[in-house]
Amino acid sequence: MAEANLYLPEEEISYICSSCVSSKRNERKWKYTFIVSPGSCLTCIKCGKSIDTGFKREKKSSNHTSSHRCDVCSMTFPNSSRLLYHSYDHSGDWPIRCWICQKGFPILSLSEIHCRLRDTVRDFYCHKCLRHFRANVCPGIFTVHCEKCSDGLSSVKYVTS
């Protein structure tokens, strides 16, 4: 019987002895509760020993409250801020936008990170003529062309060597 419990780590509730819990404590998907159950016949899922004191191991719930559920796509979120940020994906009504690539951001700090990356001069190779050039480009833009091959509509800021 102990052997069967060793191979069922994904059960909703299982038990683990005090000596085995230290190596498993930082698993994020589990919640541990100390238990004392004299006379009970509980089995440690790690070592298979019978225990009457140890830890009850429960799977953390992946369901979030319905108050943090998106009305459009029914996705759930751990808090109202994440739900708000997600709602911008549906509406396209971002509070902050990059003036070059028009990418939207829910908070200023994410926009600032984008701008720092955009303002970093990097080396590129033109996707048409394979010529090497240096430029500032918004992150997430992968197809870039040199000044000669560009149609003039791109958001690339060319840098002379």
XYZ file of C-alpha atoms in Angstrom:
161
model
C 0.000 0.000 0.000
C 2.868 2.381 0.808
C 4.291 1.789 -2.650
C 1.074 3.026 -4.281
C 1.231 6.339 -2.387
C 4.811 6.934 -3.531
C 3.625 7.274 -7.113
C 0.688 9.609 -6.513
C 2.369 13.006 -5.875
C -0.325 14.898 -7.768
C -3.157 13.963 -5.361
C -5.069 16.921 -3.977
C -4.128 16.029 -0.357
C -1.228 13.818 0.704
C 1.000 13.491 3.760
C 4.729 13.863 4.216
C 6.884 13.181 7.292
C 8.934 15.872 9.031
C 12.241 14.506 7.765
C 11.107 14.545 4.122
C 9.305 17.916 4.128
C 12.483 20.017 4.327
C 13.544 19.013 0.817
C 10.043 19.683 -0.560
C 9.132 22.877 1.290
C 9.784 25.364 -1.512
C 7.576 23.677 -4.103
C 5.214 26.504 -4.988
C 2.280 24.369 -6.030
C 1.903 22.810 -2.541
C 0.679 24.191 0.767
C 1.956 22.455 3.930
C 0.070 22.243 7.241
C 1.563 20.618 10.339
C -0.631 17.777 11.601
C -0.752 15.567 14.678
C -2.969 12.557 14.228
C -2.274 9.982 16.980
C -3.506 6.538 16.102
C -4.025 7.400 12.432
C -2.427 5.307 9.762
C -1.041 8.008 7.451
C 1.747 7.256 4.990
C 4.522 9.621 3.900
C 4.344 9.965 0.129
C 8.125 10.438 -0.102
C 9.597 7.640 2.047
C 6.542 5.418 2.615
C 6.787 5.395 6.456
C 3.647 5.296 8.601
C 3.330 8.614 10.455
C 1.120 10.181 13.096
C 2.848 13.597 13.012
C 4.072 15.365 9.922
C 2.659 17.653 7.293
C -0.517 17.585 5.249
C 0.373 18.543 1.696
C -2.428 20.165 -0.298
C -2.326 21.375 -3.846
C -2.734 25.131 -3.959
C -5.904 26.096 -5.732
C -5.331 27.353 -9.252
C -8.841 28.792 -9.410
C -9.059 32.457 -8.601
C -12.157 34.167 -7.352
C -14.810 34.967 -9.888
C -14.432 38.646 -8.987
C -11.098 38.545 -10.853
C -12.517 36.891 -13.966
C -12.426 38.621 -17.345
C -15.937 39.212 -18.698
C -14.719 38.923 -22.285
C -12.641 35.710 -22.300
C -13.288 34.256 -18.804
C -9.601 34.136 -17.851
C -9.041 34.429 -14.089
C -6.387 36.473 -12.308
C -4.902 36.487 -8.797
C -5.788 40.127 -8.178
C -7.740 43.044 -9.588
C -4.615 44.799 -10.946
C -3.777 41.890 -13.210
C -7.374 41.782 -14.421
C -7.253 45.509 -15.170
C -3.980 45.155 -17.111
C -5.492 42.250 -19.055
C -8.595 44.284 -19.927
C -6.391 46.680 -21.914
C -5.574 43.791 -24.276
C -9.248 43.576 -25.208
C -10.028 47.279 -25.331
C -6.736 48.530 -26.775
C -7.191 51.529 -24.488
C -3.722 51.489 -22.903
C -3.011 54.333 -20.471
C 0.589 54.677 -21.754
C 1.907 54.151 -25.292
C 5.310 54.248 -26.957
C 5.246 57.210 -29.325
C 7.347 55.299 -31.855
C 5.863 51.778 -32.099
C 2.496 52.453 -30.384
C 2.921 49.472 -28.009
C 0.704 49.916 -24.940
C 1.661 49.637 -21.258
C -0.501 49.434 -18.143
C 2.021 51.169 -15.851
C 4.767 53.751 -16.257
C 7.619 51.505 -15.081
C 7.005 49.031 -17.934
C 6.987 51.881 -20.414
C 10.279 53.170 -18.983
C 11.895 49.740 -19.431
C 10.684 49.687 -23.039
C 12.139 53.166 -23.629
C 15.512 52.226 -22.113
C 15.722 49.220 -24.418
C 14.573 51.312 -27.376
C 17.194 53.962 -26.701
C 20.052 51.428 -26.595
C 22.161 51.489 -29.758
C 22.471 47.964 -31.159
C 24.036 46.268 -34.163
C 21.764 44.936 -36.907
C 21.983 43.351 -40.337
C 19.574 44.515 -43.013
C 17.048 41.809 -43.915
C 17.206 42.826 -47.587
C 20.868 43.505 -48.395
C 22.564 42.026 -45.275
C 24.471 45.292 -44.743
C 25.611 45.917 -41.128
C 24.293 49.057 -39.412
C 23.742 50.498 -35.928
C 20.391 51.801 -34.750
C 17.890 52.319 -31.971
C 14.867 50.054 -32.417
C 11.865 49.351 -30.192
C 12.047 45.916 -28.583
C 9.943 43.337 -30.360
C 10.677 44.677 -33.851
C 12.727 41.974 -35.525
C 12.644 42.808 -39.218
C 14.761 45.895 -39.765
C 16.274 47.362 -42.901
C 19.228 49.660 -43.389
C 18.648 53.281 -44.357
C 19.135 52.499 -48.065
C 16.590 49.649 -48.117
C 14.057 51.253 -45.776
C 10.788 52.599 -47.140
C 11.005 55.487 -44.681
C 8.014 54.359 -42.638
C 9.929 52.301 -40.056
C 10.501 53.334 -36.463
C 14.261 52.787 -36.702
C 16.575 55.597 -35.608
C 19.836 55.092 -37.510
C 23.147 55.855 -35.829
C 26.254 56.788 -37.777
C 29.406 54.961 -36.668
